[in-house]
């Protein structure tokens, strides 16, 4: 019995050992012999001399040259190959002179395609693509769907490499090189070894040096960065029986700004807000609806230094937002989301499609980075900017300072001047964040006198009004809000400094060519006109905008989220309202009377409260200078 028990125990142990071993190795032991490997079409034989096969991520051979890492398709057999023919015939190999040897090629499109597109011959003389010939070839060679329909000149594409790095750009040229459909791609960044759009001495397109990449068209695919942030869907709008949103067609060409409010007032007018977009909606409405001072952003031709996406960003801004706004008076939220998505992907400002932002962040991403506009503001210190932040010390005597006073104080404190008259001047109020405000109320000046703030411009004596020859910042009030006495003629300077020996004046530079004329004529003044005010209250931006260029043009109030239709799947309703009293509130007399009559914010009319207490950014224009920009 014991002997039999031991045998049973040993048998059981052997079975358990076999099971454990089977589980461990995943099959029988020893493993079945493997058949000889067949080299696939387009592969390089495994020899010690060529160590180019991918064995692990750490064994990849990398090259500085991007062309050595351009991705290709999976290794394929010839079209007419079969198992029988493989045994008798050697697989077709790519000629050594035509093979990229410094990187392992990987599949981008994951679609079986014929060898004609994925062999990588040395590209010969380029020629424009023959669409008739290409269509005949497509009858026998089926291109991937995304190559037939989606990829074209102007498409945003990506090209993958074998080192897990993707290069992004725009297709600028499509043609045939040695019977291979080839794309000329302008990359977003410079790459060593690339050109400026020339190949073999022939210019095919123009871009910045180091950005032109010529690859088989089959290796390009749509830029995946623009697929994961879809615009707001309109499907739920269609289910609403009371769907009443205006249409928003694309409007190409040139559309001038509006010069009167007309029928623009009312609901479903302006730019529709969506998902924290009010900072952008209010800024675009202020910049483009009733003025052309920023229209250079819409029409400047691309330059080699521009981003390859410059044309698409400019087109979306012009044809899908500004032109529909000016022609039809309405821009739907999905049109704006296109621009927000481009800014999110292409600028270094994160969160532009979903988070709360400030107008200056939007201007930095769009105007400075992508459109590369010339800075609106140039200072005598050599600094350039697109908007000017007021930095001043609070004067407790003032309850309603004007933008004119704050600007003069800020320039006197910083010791700089404008190097030229700006076409547009965007001024940020002295407030920080959403809550802290240096002054509880600020009066936007309808006319901004910048004569004394421009370097080299003739100035009047603050005492007698003749041509000033000297400037004394100490006489100007030491940087307080009581400014205006800084520029003096020689006679008034002698009288003023007789009792102020500690003051020191500096001579003003005056063009000798105009000196005799200015001595006998009044000194001209340079004014800039207020045309928009952005306001913020509880994280929501709205805009007051002047509806025309005339001095007596009425003002309107714009809110991209004035109302809402529906709950979770609803949509915002933008609204434009004419404010007849606003011109009176902006005058010095009217603003101070209103401020004295309503010492508390809740006592002010709602629009006046937003204008005086919530002003965040003021937009000024110089129509004379804008004509030449």
XYZ file of C-alpha atoms in Angstrom:
629
model
C 0.000 0.000 0.000
C 2.740 2.361 0.936
C 4.570 1.542 -2.269
C 1.471 2.197 -4.310
C 0.832 5.411 -2.372
C 4.331 6.593 -3.095
C 3.848 5.858 -6.776
C 0.605 7.790 -6.835
C 2.255 10.691 -4.991
C 5.185 10.705 -7.407
C 2.802 10.581 -10.358
C 0.842 13.491 -8.962
C 4.032 15.497 -8.379
C 5.198 14.847 -11.922
C 1.873 16.006 -13.319
C 2.000 19.182 -11.222
C 5.549 19.799 -12.410
C 4.514 19.332 -16.007
C 1.588 21.694 -15.573
C 3.741 24.335 -13.962
C 6.344 24.024 -16.695
C 3.704 24.188 -19.419
C 2.215 27.261 -17.808
C 5.624 28.806 -17.419
C 6.841 28.445 -21.009
C 3.425 28.732 -22.663
C 3.744 25.530 -24.735
C 5.429 22.192 -25.112
C 9.085 21.617 -24.434
C 11.332 21.595 -26.337
C 9.749 24.159 -28.633
C 9.024 23.165 -32.206
C 11.755 24.151 -34.659
C 11.072 27.382 -36.499
C 11.036 27.517 -40.267
C 13.484 29.684 -42.161
C 12.569 33.336 -42.163
C 11.569 34.843 -45.471
C 12.842 38.309 -46.158
C 9.880 40.529 -46.956
C 9.647 42.988 -49.803
C 11.586 46.166 -49.229
C 13.583 44.888 -46.232
C 17.313 44.942 -45.756
C 19.043 41.562 -45.094
C 20.136 40.964 -41.542
C 23.895 41.083 -41.723
C 26.478 42.334 -39.243
C 27.260 45.148 -41.682
C 23.691 46.515 -41.609
C 22.357 46.862 -38.108
C 19.224 48.806 -39.047
C 16.454 46.465 -37.870
C 14.314 47.403 -34.914
C 15.030 45.003 -32.042
C 14.142 47.265 -29.157
C 13.486 50.912 -28.520
C 16.964 51.326 -27.110
C 18.677 49.942 -30.204
C 17.270 52.392 -32.773
C 19.786 54.179 -34.911
C 19.081 57.896 -34.912
C 20.312 60.493 -37.360
C 20.398 64.264 -37.265
C 18.940 64.386 -40.756
C 15.134 64.260 -40.742
C 15.073 62.623 -44.176
C 16.723 59.538 -42.707
C 13.777 58.939 -40.399
C 10.771 59.573 -42.636
C 8.189 56.879 -41.993
C 7.195 54.331 -44.605
C 4.721 51.483 -44.945
C 4.970 47.955 -43.556
C 7.212 45.598 -45.489
C 5.192 44.256 -48.382
C 5.529 41.508 -50.919
C 5.159 42.189 -54.649
C 1.611 42.515 -55.903
C 1.794 39.267 -57.912
C 3.687 37.301 -55.291
C 2.341 34.016 -53.945
C 3.619 31.313 -51.539
C 4.664 29.163 -54.505
C 6.513 31.902 -56.265
C 8.260 32.864 -53.036
C 9.868 29.463 -52.919
C 11.252 29.705 -56.398
C 11.978 33.387 -56.807
C 13.988 35.739 -54.628
C 11.955 38.638 -53.202
C 12.299 41.948 -55.024
C 14.612 44.298 -53.175
C 14.926 48.055 -53.344
C 18.040 49.161 -55.207
C 20.785 50.117 -52.787
C 21.283 53.536 -54.357
C 17.635 54.338 -53.770
C 17.289 53.114 -50.205
C 17.239 55.303 -47.095
C 19.795 53.493 -44.953
C 19.978 55.355 -41.665
C 16.676 54.531 -40.037
C 14.007 51.888 -39.686
C 10.867 52.772 -41.618
C 7.545 52.367 -39.826
C 3.952 52.410 -40.980
C 2.020 55.666 -40.685
C -1.255 55.025 -42.476
C -1.703 51.331 -41.556
C -3.335 50.708 -44.952
C -2.074 48.168 -47.461
C -1.016 50.103 -50.551
C 0.917 49.133 -53.671
C 4.671 49.283 -53.812
C 4.733 52.186 -56.258
C 3.938 54.635 -53.433
C 5.996 53.176 -50.615
C 9.262 52.308 -52.315
C 11.625 55.187 -51.625
C 13.624 55.918 -54.760
C 15.942 58.873 -54.995
C 13.609 61.570 -56.180
C 14.414 62.925 -59.619
C 13.328 66.034 -61.453
C 10.068 67.439 -60.032
C 7.127 68.212 -62.233
C 3.645 69.504 -61.624
C 1.170 66.752 -60.958
C -0.759 65.494 -63.980
C -4.248 65.000 -62.593
C -5.441 63.069 -65.666
C -2.544 60.669 -65.388
C -3.035 60.376 -61.639
C -6.716 59.551 -62.104
C -5.813 56.832 -64.641
C -3.290 55.411 -62.209
C -5.881 55.443 -59.413
C -8.104 53.165 -61.521
C -5.531 50.419 -61.079
C -3.894 51.622 -57.879
C -6.277 52.503 -55.095
C -4.876 55.314 -52.980
C -5.881 55.476 -49.319
C -9.072 57.446 -48.881
C -7.396 60.237 -46.930
C -4.917 60.737 -49.777
C -7.599 60.879 -52.460
C -9.951 63.311 -50.767
C -8.347 65.062 -47.808
C -4.705 65.854 -48.502
C -4.169 68.796 -50.816
C -2.324 72.086 -51.034
C -3.042 73.956 -47.823
C -3.776 70.824 -45.758
C -2.426 70.630 -42.210
C -0.451 67.387 -42.086
C 1.992 65.435 -39.974
C 4.885 63.213 -41.018
C 6.044 60.509 -38.602
C 9.588 59.181 -38.201
C 11.027 55.994 -36.783
C 12.202 57.787 -33.641
C 8.677 58.418 -32.364
C 8.817 62.066 -33.335
C 6.184 63.778 -35.444
C 6.798 66.779 -37.646
C 3.895 69.073 -38.438
C 3.381 71.455 -41.303
C 1.305 72.606 -44.257
C 1.314 71.129 -47.758
C 2.558 73.871 -50.102
C 3.149 71.879 -53.294
C 2.003 68.569 -54.774
C 3.584 67.068 -57.852
C 5.127 63.978 -59.408
C 8.812 63.181 -58.984
C 9.983 60.018 -60.775
C 6.405 58.735 -61.050
C 5.898 59.194 -57.289
C 3.203 61.525 -55.992
C 5.211 63.911 -53.815
C 4.247 66.590 -51.325
C 6.272 69.677 -50.488
C 5.593 70.355 -46.802
C 6.468 73.566 -44.969
C 7.304 72.445 -41.426
C 6.480 74.415 -38.296
C 10.105 74.472 -37.189
C 13.516 74.626 -38.817
C 15.300 71.312 -39.407
C 18.958 71.002 -40.305
C 19.489 70.006 -43.925
C 16.180 71.250 -45.330
C 15.744 74.070 -47.846
C 13.542 77.105 -48.387
C 11.306 75.439 -50.976
C 13.858 74.665 -53.677
C 14.889 71.227 -54.871
C 17.812 70.558 -57.187
C 17.990 74.273 -57.939
C 14.305 74.550 -58.906
C 11.942 76.564 -56.700
C 8.682 74.733 -56.053
C 7.371 76.994 -53.264
C 8.707 79.620 -50.866
C 9.179 79.330 -47.109
C 11.785 80.059 -44.464
C 15.123 78.293 -44.837
C 15.236 74.857 -43.218
C 11.487 74.169 -43.372
C 10.849 72.640 -46.828
C 10.471 68.849 -46.722
C 9.716 66.806 -49.848
C 8.214 63.372 -49.111
C 5.965 60.878 -50.912
C 2.391 62.056 -50.578
C 1.448 58.702 -49.042
C 3.564 59.482 -45.976
C 1.439 62.507 -45.053
C -1.672 62.275 -42.954
C -4.021 64.795 -41.436
C -2.647 66.668 -38.415
C -4.086 64.735 -35.468
C -3.740 67.720 -33.117
C -6.823 69.301 -34.659
C -9.069 66.285 -34.256
C -9.394 65.949 -30.493
C -11.131 69.277 -29.793
C -14.368 69.222 -31.804
C -16.384 72.413 -32.184
C -19.749 72.663 -30.451
C -22.221 70.411 -32.181
C -25.358 71.846 -33.758
C -27.240 68.543 -33.766
C -29.081 69.325 -30.549
C -30.144 72.678 -31.997
C -31.917 70.932 -34.855
C -34.034 68.914 -32.433
C -35.451 72.093 -30.965
C -38.827 72.935 -32.430
C -38.118 76.603 -31.811
C -34.671 76.575 -33.368
C -34.130 80.172 -34.429
C -30.367 80.642 -34.716
C -29.330 82.652 -37.766
C -27.201 80.950 -40.364
C -23.481 81.753 -40.473
C -22.031 81.160 -43.949
C -18.375 81.598 -44.826
C -17.849 84.998 -46.490
C -14.709 85.256 -48.653
C -13.267 88.450 -50.069
C -13.091 91.923 -48.561
C -15.947 93.279 -46.436
C -15.579 96.830 -45.044
C -16.500 97.609 -41.423
C -19.940 98.905 -40.530
C -20.403 102.673 -40.159
C -23.721 102.675 -38.307
C -25.662 100.417 -35.982
C -28.750 100.105 -38.194
C -30.431 96.713 -37.839
C -27.524 95.215 -35.959
C -29.155 95.878 -32.580
C -31.165 93.101 -30.982
C -30.872 89.477 -29.891
C -28.916 86.867 -31.831
C -26.615 89.628 -33.019
C -22.842 89.825 -32.722
C -20.633 86.866 -31.761
C -22.188 83.891 -29.984
C -20.462 82.880 -26.765
C -19.600 79.306 -25.835
C -17.596 77.710 -23.035
C -15.812 80.702 -21.447
C -15.265 82.493 -24.762
C -16.422 85.951 -23.627
C -12.846 87.305 -23.401
C -12.369 86.523 -27.094
C -15.873 87.461 -28.266
C -15.768 90.931 -26.724
C -12.234 91.619 -27.996
C -12.979 90.590 -31.597
C -16.243 92.539 -31.631
C -14.430 95.672 -30.418
C -11.531 95.324 -32.866
C -13.348 94.637 -36.139
C -17.060 95.477 -36.201
C -17.038 99.259 -36.717
C -13.388 100.125 -37.428
C -10.692 99.142 -39.912
C -7.741 100.096 -37.721
C -6.822 96.390 -37.288
C -7.681 95.250 -40.826
C -4.009 94.820 -41.708
C -4.196 91.628 -39.650
C -6.739 90.235 -42.116
C -4.913 90.911 -45.384
C -1.145 90.911 -44.839
C 0.425 88.435 -47.315
C 2.409 85.570 -45.760
C 6.144 85.955 -45.360
C 8.817 83.243 -45.190
C 9.236 83.757 -41.437
C 5.530 83.194 -40.737
C 4.163 79.969 -39.310
C 3.061 77.485 -41.994
C -0.390 77.754 -40.428
C -0.473 81.538 -40.873
C -2.752 81.380 -43.931
C -5.295 79.112 -42.246
C -5.451 81.202 -39.072
C -5.851 84.386 -41.105
C -8.509 82.806 -43.340
C -10.601 81.565 -40.393
C -10.391 84.980 -38.714
C -11.298 86.863 -41.896
C -13.792 84.627 -43.708
C -15.495 82.813 -40.825
C -15.616 85.540 -38.154
C -14.955 89.129 -39.264
C -16.625 89.054 -42.702
C -19.814 87.257 -41.494
C -19.990 89.682 -38.565
C -19.793 92.706 -40.856
C -22.111 91.357 -43.566
C -24.717 89.352 -41.643
C -24.282 90.691 -38.120
C -23.892 87.249 -36.550
C -21.121 84.702 -35.909
C -22.014 81.255 -34.608
C -19.997 79.703 -31.777
C -18.614 76.815 -33.828
C -16.935 79.319 -36.162
C -15.212 80.940 -33.201
C -14.234 77.528 -31.827
C -12.251 76.907 -35.026
C -10.090 79.912 -34.247
C -9.821 78.951 -30.574
C -8.685 75.442 -31.528
C -5.994 76.795 -33.836
C -4.753 79.133 -31.108
C -4.802 76.339 -28.541
C -2.680 74.069 -30.736
C -0.299 76.560 -32.313
C 0.397 79.215 -29.652
C 2.032 78.795 -26.259
C -1.088 80.033 -24.434
C -2.832 76.950 -22.974
C -6.535 76.568 -22.273
C -7.863 78.888 -24.973
C -10.654 76.452 -25.905
C -12.101 75.937 -22.442
C -10.591 78.038 -19.644
C -11.208 81.607 -18.531
C -8.624 83.910 -20.087
C -7.895 87.622 -20.321
C -7.929 89.666 -23.553
C -4.180 90.305 -23.412
C -3.509 86.538 -23.420
C -5.672 86.151 -26.513
C -3.952 89.090 -28.227
C -0.557 87.607 -27.443
C -1.477 84.238 -28.957
C -3.240 85.546 -32.062
C -1.668 88.900 -32.930
C 1.866 88.472 -31.620
C 2.632 84.787 -32.160
C 0.552 83.518 -35.082
C -0.163 86.638 -37.163
C 3.182 88.250 -36.261
C 1.749 91.739 -36.521
C 3.957 94.762 -36.092
C 3.683 95.925 -32.459
C 1.113 98.691 -32.025
C 3.189 100.484 -29.396
C 6.836 101.545 -29.744
C 8.579 103.293 -26.841
C 11.639 105.532 -26.775
C 13.378 102.914 -24.612
C 13.362 100.505 -27.545
C 10.595 98.345 -26.089
C 7.628 97.289 -28.219
C 4.240 96.031 -27.160
C 0.668 95.432 -28.287
C -0.960 97.045 -25.256
C 0.122 99.403 -22.495
C -0.417 98.581 -18.830
C -0.933 101.631 -16.598
C 1.365 101.608 -13.555
C 0.617 104.498 -11.228
C 0.560 105.323 -7.540
C -2.824 106.020 -6.073
C -3.722 109.643 -5.395
C -6.170 109.651 -2.505
C -7.503 113.056 -3.581
C -8.959 111.611 -6.769
C -12.273 109.751 -6.803
C -12.747 109.583 -10.578
C -9.427 109.815 -12.435
C -9.560 109.925 -16.227
C -7.543 107.733 -18.563
C -5.796 110.928 -19.759
C -4.542 111.661 -16.246
C -3.507 108.070 -15.566
C -1.621 107.785 -18.861
C 0.315 111.011 -18.311
C 1.215 109.958 -14.765
C 2.325 106.505 -15.915
C 4.594 107.930 -18.636
C 6.047 110.531 -16.259
C 6.769 107.845 -13.652
C 8.426 105.461 -16.120
C 10.453 108.200 -17.834
C 9.700 106.933 -21.357
C 7.848 108.340 -24.334
C 6.248 107.036 -27.484
C 8.743 106.923 -30.338
C 5.957 107.457 -32.910
C 2.226 108.124 -33.089
C 0.491 104.735 -32.881
C -2.371 103.806 -35.200
C -3.999 101.970 -32.293
C -3.349 102.263 -28.588
C -4.736 99.600 -26.221
C -4.540 100.668 -22.580
C -5.027 98.311 -19.620
C -6.501 99.906 -16.538
C -4.588 99.917 -13.207
C -6.201 96.761 -11.908
C -4.744 93.333 -11.242
C -6.716 90.141 -11.484
C -10.472 90.080 -11.297
C -10.895 91.730 -7.909
C -8.177 94.268 -7.114
C -8.671 97.747 -8.583
C -6.436 100.715 -7.768
C -9.377 103.096 -8.294
C -12.970 102.042 -7.806
C -13.986 104.069 -10.848
C -12.115 105.309 -13.908
C -13.488 107.643 -16.578
C -12.456 106.620 -20.126
C -11.377 109.809 -21.906
C -13.230 110.143 -25.243
C -10.244 112.050 -26.721
C -6.700 111.245 -25.634
C -4.132 114.018 -26.075
C -0.804 112.255 -26.702
C 1.149 115.290 -27.949
C 3.321 115.526 -24.847
C 3.895 111.766 -24.772
C 5.584 111.463 -28.173
C 9.329 111.842 -28.441
C 10.507 114.693 -30.686
C 7.042 116.144 -31.262
C 6.723 119.949 -30.864
C 5.021 120.940 -27.601
C 3.288 124.007 -26.208
C 4.446 125.911 -23.178
C 2.137 124.982 -20.312
C 2.033 128.632 -19.151
C 1.819 130.872 -22.216
C 1.063 128.405 -25.044
C 3.987 129.241 -27.348
C 6.536 126.704 -28.575
C 8.158 124.977 -25.586
C 11.939 124.634 -25.510
C 12.422 122.940 -22.111
C 10.918 120.124 -20.071
C 10.966 119.795 -16.287
C 9.401 116.697 -14.763
C 9.581 118.225 -11.275
C 7.436 121.143 -12.417
C 4.952 118.647 -13.831
C 3.989 117.655 -10.326
C 6.562 115.026 -9.540
C 4.620 112.276 -11.248
C 1.261 112.981 -9.573
C -2.041 113.368 -11.393
C -1.612 117.161 -11.412
C 0.315 117.101 -14.682
C 0.579 119.551 -17.556
C 3.255 122.002 -16.405
C 6.272 120.061 -17.648
C 6.848 121.821 -20.987
C 8.004 125.447 -20.767
C 9.377 128.131 -23.041
C 12.628 129.865 -22.114
C 10.915 132.883 -20.486
C 8.467 130.849 -18.385
C 11.228 128.449 -17.350
C 13.289 131.352 -15.980
C 10.313 132.660 -13.976
C 9.266 129.240 -12.693
C 12.761 128.152 -11.644
C 13.558 131.460 -9.947
C 11.884 130.090 -6.818
C 12.807 126.421 -7.488
C 16.596 126.269 -7.736
C 16.589 122.524 -7.102
C 14.617 121.834 -10.309
C 16.533 120.856 -13.415
C 15.163 121.168 -16.940
C 16.233 119.333 -20.075
C 16.114 120.879 -23.571
C 13.544 119.589 -26.036
C 14.693 118.432 -29.467
C 12.935 120.394 -32.218
C 13.348 119.842 -35.940
C 15.184 122.890 -37.298
C 13.271 122.669 -40.575
C 10.011 123.553 -38.876
C 11.387 125.827 -36.151
C 10.537 129.141 -37.866
C 7.052 127.967 -38.783
C 6.275 126.752 -35.263
C 7.446 130.017 -33.716
C 4.662 131.926 -35.504
C 1.925 129.261 -35.705
C 0.004 127.348 -33.055
C 1.633 124.066 -32.121
C -0.484 121.190 -33.497
C -1.961 118.733 -31.038
C -2.187 114.979 -31.602
C -5.349 113.266 -30.391
C -6.511 109.667 -30.353
C -10.176 108.713 -30.290
C -11.769 106.195 -27.943
C -13.744 103.571 -29.885
C -14.182 100.644 -27.480
C -14.074 99.750 -23.787
C -13.847 96.172 -22.516
C -15.310 95.631 -19.071
C -15.184 92.695 -16.674
C -17.462 91.748 -13.791
C -17.376 88.374 -12.023
C -15.187 86.793 -14.728
C -17.448 87.868 -17.591
C -16.280 90.262 -20.315
C -18.569 92.643 -22.221
C -17.834 95.539 -24.586
C -18.981 99.094 -25.234
C -18.228 99.977 -28.874
C -18.634 103.184 -30.875
C -20.790 102.481 -33.941
C -18.900 104.512 -36.537
C -16.040 106.945 -37.046
C -17.964 110.216 -36.611
C -17.391 112.106 -33.360
C -21.097 112.003 -32.561
C -21.614 108.349 -33.527
C -23.748 106.467 -30.971
C -22.425 103.720 -28.730
C -23.665 100.153 -28.288
C -23.294 97.491 -25.627
C -22.380 93.906 -26.607
C -22.701 90.739 -24.533
C -21.969 87.375 -26.198
C -23.878 85.524 -23.473
C -26.711 87.930 -22.726
C -29.307 85.144 -22.599
C -29.546 81.390 -22.951
C -31.946 79.004 -24.672
C -32.269 75.521 -23.214
C -30.442 73.902 -20.344
C -27.546 71.464 -20.716
C -27.856 71.186 -24.485
C -28.895 74.779 -25.004
C -26.990 77.655 -26.514
C -26.100 81.239 -25.637
C -27.846 84.178 -27.257
C -25.635 87.223 -27.960
C -27.195 90.680 -27.886
C -26.350 94.213 -29.021
C -28.087 97.175 -27.352
C -27.761 100.850 -28.266
C -26.784 103.073 -25.291
C -27.865 106.625 -26.090
C -26.635 108.123 -22.799
C -23.101 106.785 -23.032
C -21.611 109.727 -24.934
C -22.811 112.027 -22.141
C -21.321 109.768 -19.457
C -17.931 109.836 -21.195
C -17.699 113.646 -21.190
C -15.747 115.161 -18.325
C -18.745 117.124 -17.034
C -21.231 114.296 -17.449
C -18.977 111.666 -15.884
C -18.184 113.747 -12.823
C -21.816 114.737 -12.357
C -22.854 111.084 -12.526
C -20.102 110.130 -10.091
C -21.171 112.789 -7.600
C -24.868 111.889 -7.855
C -24.260 108.171 -7.244
C -21.454 107.654 -4.725
C -22.299 103.940 -4.431
C -22.012 101.569 -7.395
C -25.511 100.186 -6.863
C -26.906 103.686 -7.352
C -25.509 103.941 -10.874
C -27.486 102.825 -13.926
C -26.398 99.288 -14.874
C -24.541 100.276 -18.075
C -22.885 103.256 -16.329
C -21.751 101.031 -13.481
C -20.108 98.629 -15.936
C -18.486 101.490 -17.852
C -17.028 103.374 -14.863
C -16.464 100.636 -12.264
C -15.637 97.611 -14.429
C -13.476 99.107 -17.209
C -10.621 96.721 -18.007
C -9.162 97.821 -21.353
C -9.649 100.952 -23.497
C -9.105 100.966 -27.281
C -7.968 104.200 -28.975
C -7.331 104.878 -32.667
C -5.639 107.536 -34.758
C -7.588 107.643 -38.055
C -4.913 109.752 -39.766
C -2.096 107.315 -38.957
C -4.230 104.225 -39.636
C -4.706 105.356 -43.246
C -1.037 104.672 -43.943
C -0.694 101.367 -42.061
